[in-house]
Amino acid sequence: MNAPLKQHLIDPEICIRCYTCEMTCPINAIEHDDNNVVVNADLCNFCMDCIPVCPTGSIDEWRVVKTPYSLESQYGWEELPEQEDIGQNEAETGLEALDDAMAALLAEAHKGAGGKATAPASAAKPTINMYNLGKPAIAKVQGNYRLTKDESHDVRHIILDLGALPFPVLEGQSVGVIPPGEDTDGKPHLPRLYSVSSPRDGERPNFNNVSLMVKREENGLCSNYICDLEKDAEVKITGPFGATFLLPDDPDARLLMICTGTGSAPMRAFTMRRQRTLDGKSGGMVMFFGARTQDTLPYFGPLSKVPQDLLEQHLVYSREAEKEYVQDRMTAEQDRVAELLNDPKTHIYICGLRGMEEGVEKAFTNIAESMGEQWVSLRDAMREEGRYHVETY
Ligand code: NAP
């Protein structure tokens, strides 16, 4: 009989198919088909390189098994299997020691804001992975508008029309865009992932369309393709993806949103959803939004028209006379943030640059201390309750 072993798996429900883990794995133990991203148990050596790069925590799944799940069975999954009863406790299998080592590595990898995510209790159930590499949806470009004044920082608002194709998205979900052509190995390019910036009932209410916020990156294959798209062009898209970074449907839930640059895409979707559904009531939303300058802050003009009682805005700039990051403003607004942290109805959303996590964590640590609380315990409790959500790249 096989001795039980620990197998590394990826949660197909939460994975957003960004393929970052696959690109990071130094021994090619991670692969994908049209449907799922999977780990080859024969190759994985638990080096953990893939853990910190995953934006959702879907990579952080482990099962003790007698026979490892094959690649074929993992490719067919829509959700992870439960831990099977293997009739032996972990101490007997010698896996406890491995667990301790892993826990230490995972704690290190996720010492920032990452870690396994949970969806808000009252969020609607998202549809995921409806269109994939082999069967993408074909969308038509309805509009492509510049969102920033600064010409050297070209951020675009792209509206994609799905026509008669069903494409149900919830705020906070992402879609993949497949750039045309092939890579140097002659394989079709992998989709690049973008958060949807429109609410579930469409960029325009009751139209079957979605909007994306895309920044042109120098030499960026997909971002240049998207930013140059002309009206009526056809685009191959995959998704929707993401089952945790979602808006609570509870109208009394309060949202503390912290974002940098294009990481504001899901915050726009949340704001529009609340604007359309709360019917003039206070939105309960507070946003800390960082950009280099006013002229590089996407939607600067339209944002100034959003009423403060719907969305309290703290816009900060890092390359103007006074350099300020989101975490600096959170610290300056310590009492406001503390009041939100104290409210069990508050949900936190962090989206944008990976580098912001550390500073934001530090700010939360100090603010929690001022309340006589330990940030790590508060954060972990919030995460378990589905009130703490992070997506950073
Ligand atoms: P950016 O303009 O390069 O940066 C936005 C702001 O963040 C700047 O003020 C920048 O300051 C600041 N920043 C840099 N390091 C920071 C740190 N350690 N702590 C706090 N603030 C920091 O942003 P971007 O080019 O739009 O990139 C945003 C990121 O969000 C991208 O990596 C993108 O992949 C990601 N994202 C996008 C989406 C989407 O759907 N569009 C979704 C999720 C995530 P300085 O540069 O002046 O230091």
XYZ file of C-alpha atoms and ligand atoms in Angstrom:
441
model
C 0.000 0.000 0.000
C 1.259 3.502 -0.812
C 2.398 5.661 2.124
C 0.256 8.804 2.386
C 1.821 11.880 0.894
C 1.120 15.548 0.747
C -0.052 16.859 -2.618
C 0.028 20.458 -3.739
C -3.149 21.520 -5.585
C -4.770 24.663 -6.980
C -8.354 25.628 -6.176
C -10.066 25.871 -9.594
C -12.943 27.921 -8.168
C -10.719 30.704 -6.851
C -7.895 30.609 -9.453
C -8.150 33.547 -11.843
C -6.030 31.886 -14.561
C -3.314 34.543 -14.580
C -0.718 31.738 -15.078
C 1.769 33.590 -12.865
C 2.431 30.417 -10.830
C 3.154 28.459 -13.989
C 5.563 31.127 -15.217
C 7.250 31.231 -11.795
C 7.702 27.485 -11.147
C 11.437 26.801 -11.654
C 10.923 23.114 -12.556
C 7.845 23.308 -14.812
C 5.686 21.403 -12.350
C 2.688 23.648 -13.065
C 0.819 23.422 -16.348
C -2.578 24.241 -17.805
C -5.095 23.124 -20.367
C -7.979 25.154 -21.760
C -9.782 24.753 -18.467
C -7.566 24.588 -15.375
C -4.091 25.284 -14.020
C -2.728 22.170 -12.250
C 0.298 20.866 -10.327
C 2.172 17.744 -11.397
C 2.646 15.679 -8.217
C 5.556 13.774 -9.787
C 7.528 16.989 -10.223
C 6.493 19.371 -7.423
C 9.274 19.612 -4.824
C 7.447 22.042 -2.491
C 9.929 24.841 -3.190
C 7.066 27.322 -2.554
C 8.215 29.782 -5.209
C 4.677 29.843 -6.616
C 2.980 30.704 -3.313
C 3.729 34.424 -2.872
C 3.112 35.310 -6.530
C -0.484 34.060 -6.578
C -2.839 37.049 -6.320
C -5.759 35.072 -4.846
C -4.342 32.384 -2.544
C -5.876 29.657 -4.757
C -2.372 28.143 -5.028
C -2.251 27.426 -1.298
C -4.091 24.078 -1.242
C -2.799 20.782 0.104
C -4.263 17.313 0.507
C -2.861 14.222 2.162
C -3.492 11.396 -0.307
C -2.600 7.755 -0.763
C -2.574 8.089 -4.529
C -1.887 11.561 -5.940
C -4.583 13.091 -8.102
C -3.507 12.759 -11.725
C -3.187 15.718 -14.064
C -6.189 14.383 -16.010
C -8.443 14.357 -12.958
C -7.282 17.861 -11.898
C -8.024 19.158 -15.402
C -11.605 17.945 -15.034
C -12.293 19.622 -11.668
C -14.722 22.452 -11.169
C -13.991 22.466 -7.445
C -11.415 20.918 -5.121
C -12.171 17.522 -3.624
C -12.520 17.384 0.169
C -9.660 15.912 2.163
C -10.268 12.156 1.933
C -10.239 10.022 5.065
C -6.984 8.077 4.756
C -7.414 6.245 8.036
C -4.174 7.496 9.568
C -3.514 10.624 11.524
C -0.890 13.040 10.297
C 1.479 12.330 13.188
C 1.615 8.674 12.135
C 2.524 9.607 8.596
C 5.299 11.949 9.674
C 3.518 14.797 7.879
C 3.236 16.963 10.960
C 6.862 18.038 10.662
C 6.373 18.826 6.995
C 3.299 20.843 7.924
C 5.258 22.961 10.382
C 7.907 23.692 7.784
C 5.217 24.518 5.246
C 3.277 26.691 7.650
C 6.455 28.675 8.336
C 7.111 29.102 4.629
C 3.525 30.073 3.914
C 3.454 32.550 6.771
C 6.594 34.113 5.335
C 5.241 34.092 1.787
C 1.981 35.651 2.882
C 3.238 37.881 5.629
C 1.733 40.771 3.727
C -1.876 40.975 2.847
C -2.101 37.849 0.670
C -3.249 34.482 1.891
C -6.263 32.364 1.327
C -9.280 34.443 0.564
C -12.930 33.988 1.461
C -15.837 35.632 -0.320
C -18.170 37.963 1.608
C -20.990 35.992 3.226
C -23.698 37.914 1.395
C -22.017 38.035 -2.047
C -23.937 36.641 -5.024
C -22.560 33.375 -6.405
C -20.239 34.164 -9.282
C -20.121 32.290 -12.561
C -16.565 31.278 -13.388
C -14.565 29.858 -16.279
C -17.457 29.966 -18.736
C -15.195 30.776 -21.661
C -11.680 29.405 -21.905
C -8.637 29.217 -24.153
C -10.174 26.642 -26.473
C -13.608 28.253 -26.423
C -13.227 32.007 -25.904
C -16.095 34.484 -26.124
C -15.908 36.914 -29.023
C -16.624 40.461 -27.895
C -16.889 43.589 -30.013
C -15.222 46.862 -29.041
C -17.913 49.452 -28.349
C -15.559 52.176 -27.203
C -11.942 52.928 -26.344
C -11.355 56.149 -24.389
C -8.305 57.641 -22.707
C -8.701 58.075 -18.954
C -5.605 60.105 -18.150
C -4.535 63.592 -19.211
C -0.863 62.682 -19.198
C -0.073 61.321 -22.669
C 2.943 59.398 -21.460
C 0.726 57.491 -19.018
C -1.934 56.091 -21.301
C -4.732 54.382 -19.360
C -7.761 53.331 -21.400
C -11.412 52.631 -20.725
C -12.408 49.815 -23.071
C -16.034 48.806 -23.473
C -16.639 45.306 -24.812
C -20.033 44.305 -26.136
C -20.958 40.640 -25.735
C -24.030 40.866 -27.992
C -26.239 37.812 -27.510
C -23.547 35.791 -25.679
C -24.269 35.131 -22.015
C -21.400 36.602 -19.976
C -22.521 37.068 -16.366
C -19.943 39.038 -14.350
C -19.982 40.301 -10.799
C -18.087 43.368 -9.631
C -14.548 42.346 -8.612
C -14.267 39.534 -11.167
C -11.706 39.508 -13.963
C -11.642 38.542 -17.617
C -8.777 37.327 -19.775
C -7.967 38.946 -23.105
C -6.177 36.752 -25.655
C -3.758 38.806 -27.754
C -3.630 37.635 -31.363
C -0.613 35.769 -32.725
C 1.800 33.243 -31.290
C 4.688 33.223 -28.858
C 8.287 32.313 -29.763
C 7.427 28.601 -29.393
C 4.654 28.929 -31.978
C 1.946 28.557 -29.314
C -1.044 30.922 -29.084
C -0.468 33.662 -26.507
C -1.910 33.152 -23.041
C -4.691 35.511 -22.004
C -3.765 38.533 -19.874
C -6.032 39.256 -16.975
C -7.923 42.498 -16.298
C -10.424 43.329 -13.559
C -13.826 44.312 -14.835
C -14.470 47.985 -14.068
C -18.218 47.954 -14.746
C -21.089 46.692 -12.577
C -22.987 43.442 -13.136
C -25.802 45.020 -15.141
C -23.399 46.443 -17.690
C -21.347 49.561 -18.315
C -24.627 51.004 -19.479
C -27.502 49.652 -17.360
C -29.062 46.567 -18.925
C -26.624 46.312 -21.801
C -24.674 43.096 -22.177
C -21.308 44.822 -21.995
C -18.302 45.080 -19.689
C -15.590 47.697 -19.324
C -11.905 47.241 -18.562
C -9.235 49.689 -17.433
C -5.952 48.999 -19.214
C -2.642 50.842 -18.955
C -0.338 50.855 -21.976
C 2.949 49.278 -20.891
C 6.108 49.873 -22.882
C 6.626 46.747 -25.013
C 3.494 45.236 -23.444
C 2.120 42.767 -25.963
C -1.467 42.677 -24.752
C -1.749 46.186 -23.300
C -0.648 47.762 -26.605
C -3.018 45.485 -28.501
C -5.925 46.529 -26.278
C -5.059 50.225 -26.086
C -4.922 50.371 -29.912
C -8.229 48.543 -30.468
C -10.588 50.307 -32.843
C -14.355 50.453 -32.477
C -16.075 47.256 -33.762
C -12.872 45.196 -33.590
C -13.424 41.622 -32.382
C -11.613 40.482 -29.248
C -11.272 36.974 -27.790
C -11.973 36.905 -24.080
C -11.990 34.215 -21.371
C -13.586 34.029 -17.960
C -15.195 35.375 -15.940
C -12.744 34.493 -13.143
C -12.546 35.111 -9.422
C -14.796 33.926 -6.638
C -13.638 35.874 -3.591
C -12.854 39.541 -4.356
C -16.583 40.262 -4.508
C -18.988 42.905 -3.290
C -21.214 41.971 -0.336
C -24.866 42.265 -1.316
C -25.653 43.444 2.216
C -26.558 47.131 1.659
C -25.358 47.973 5.183
C -21.855 46.585 4.603
C -19.234 49.349 4.602
C -16.328 49.258 2.185
C -12.785 50.430 2.855
C -11.099 50.422 -0.550
C -7.351 50.924 -0.967
C -5.925 51.000 -4.484
C -3.132 52.223 -6.711
C -3.312 53.067 -10.429
C -5.345 50.598 -12.471
C -6.007 48.617 -9.298
C -8.944 51.025 -9.001
C -10.859 49.056 -11.683
C -12.878 46.876 -9.277
C -13.451 49.872 -6.966
C -15.136 51.662 -9.860
C -17.377 48.626 -10.396
C -18.286 48.526 -6.676
C -19.041 52.245 -6.642
C -21.254 52.055 -9.722
C -23.131 49.055 -8.350
C -23.862 50.892 -5.114
C -24.737 54.092 -6.954
C -27.305 52.162 -8.993
C -28.765 50.135 -6.131
C -28.649 52.274 -2.984
C -30.961 54.833 -4.479
C -29.480 57.988 -2.993
C -28.667 56.440 0.409
C -25.134 56.827 1.787
C -22.777 54.434 0.001
C -20.759 53.595 3.115
C -17.611 53.601 0.993
C -14.232 55.103 1.830
C -11.462 54.994 -0.769
C -7.724 55.639 -0.550
C -6.507 55.892 -4.153
C -2.883 56.529 -5.103
C -1.480 57.724 -8.429
C 1.713 59.399 -9.577
C -0.007 62.724 -10.347
C -3.503 64.117 -10.870
C -2.985 63.709 -14.604
C -2.222 60.004 -14.303
C -5.132 59.200 -11.989
C -7.707 57.313 -14.060
C -11.190 58.917 -14.073
C -9.926 62.010 -12.210
C -12.630 64.227 -13.775
C -15.605 61.850 -13.327
C -14.479 60.980 -9.782
C -14.698 64.604 -8.716
C -18.441 64.448 -9.488
C -19.122 61.414 -7.289
C -20.783 62.701 -4.079
C -18.673 62.309 -0.906
C -21.566 60.681 0.963
C -21.593 57.923 -1.653
C -17.807 57.610 -1.818
C -15.447 59.365 0.563
C -12.331 59.952 -1.516
C -8.746 60.273 -0.369
C -6.753 60.821 -3.563
C -2.992 60.894 -3.037
C -0.096 61.611 -5.368
C 3.457 60.340 -5.205
C 5.081 62.617 -7.751
C 3.652 66.007 -6.930
C 5.168 68.622 -4.630
C 4.425 66.495 -1.604
C 5.025 62.766 -2.077
C 2.219 60.778 -0.517
C 1.339 57.078 -0.699
C -2.009 55.534 0.241
C -0.523 54.195 3.485
C 0.633 57.722 4.440
C -2.894 59.053 4.088
C -4.343 56.089 5.984
C -1.979 56.966 8.834
C -2.943 60.641 8.650
C -6.611 59.533 8.775
C -5.935 57.068 11.582
C -9.139 57.795 13.521
C -11.295 57.354 10.430
C -9.637 54.027 9.573
C -9.835 52.865 13.212
C -13.548 53.629 13.290
C -14.010 51.465 10.174
C -11.874 48.647 11.612
C -14.039 48.674 14.723
C -17.223 48.133 12.725
C -18.061 44.450 12.095
C -19.860 45.559 8.924
C -16.616 46.808 7.314
C -15.045 44.981 4.376
C -11.516 45.835 3.225
C -10.447 45.689 -0.433
C -6.837 46.202 -1.541
C -5.960 46.204 -5.231
C -2.993 47.351 -7.279
C 0.762 47.133 -7.042
C 2.198 44.221 -5.092
C 4.657 46.652 -3.463
C 1.889 48.567 -1.675
C 1.005 45.580 0.531
C 3.882 46.069 2.936
C 3.217 49.760 3.553
C -0.521 49.198 3.911
C 0.099 46.345 6.371
C 2.349 48.632 8.426
C -0.268 51.357 8.481
C -2.943 48.869 9.606
C -0.571 47.484 12.260
C -0.053 50.944 13.773
C -3.712 51.894 13.544
C -4.773 48.609 15.165
C -2.213 49.178 17.931
C -3.717 52.592 18.606
C -7.007 50.743 19.184
C -5.325 48.239 21.513
C -5.665 45.479 18.893
C -3.241 43.169 17.109
C -3.553 43.750 13.374
C -2.602 40.190 12.389
C -5.368 38.640 14.503
C -7.877 41.250 13.375
C -6.907 40.718 9.716
C -7.018 36.935 9.926
C -10.423 37.033 11.607
C -11.712 39.432 8.930
C -10.316 37.185 6.203
C -12.080 34.162 7.648
C -15.325 36.118 7.822
C -14.935 37.079 4.143
C -14.298 40.740 5.008
C -10.695 41.076 3.847
C -9.872 40.947 0.158
C -6.592 41.501 -1.660
C -5.626 41.372 -5.312
C -2.145 42.659 -6.048
C 0.238 41.974 -8.919
P 1.471 53.189 -11.064
O 0.960 54.362 -11.787
O 2.816 52.668 -11.385
O 1.448 53.421 -9.497
C 0.335 53.954 -8.848
C 0.783 54.601 -7.580
O 1.262 53.622 -6.646
C 1.942 55.586 -7.808
O 1.669 56.735 -7.076
C 3.124 54.826 -7.240
O 4.137 55.679 -6.761
C 2.451 54.144 -6.084
N 3.308 53.137 -5.451
C 4.442 52.554 -5.927
N 4.999 51.765 -4.995
C 4.202 51.864 -3.901
C 4.266 51.284 -2.607
N 5.248 50.470 -2.239
N 3.295 51.591 -1.724
C 2.288 52.421 -2.070
N 2.185 53.017 -3.276
C 3.132 52.732 -4.188
O 0.383 52.061 -11.149
P -0.107 51.252 -12.425
O 0.961 51.277 -13.471
O -1.474 51.657 -12.748
O -0.122 49.789 -11.834
C -1.108 49.345 -10.976
C -0.947 47.861 -10.768
O -2.231 47.324 -10.512
C -0.401 47.088 -11.941
O 0.641 46.282 -11.457
C -1.570 46.238 -12.400
O -1.153 44.983 -12.911
C -2.311 46.076 -11.115
N -3.704 45.679 -11.194
C -4.509 46.050 -12.210
C -5.792 45.615 -12.264
C -6.677 45.950 -13.425
O -7.601 45.279 -13.684
N -6.471 46.934 -14.163
C -6.306 44.841 -11.246
C -5.462 44.533 -10.207
C -4.175 44.948 -10.188
P 5.600 55.875 -7.422
O 5.642 55.081 -8.692
O 5.721 57.341 -7.654
O 6.556 55.388 -6.379
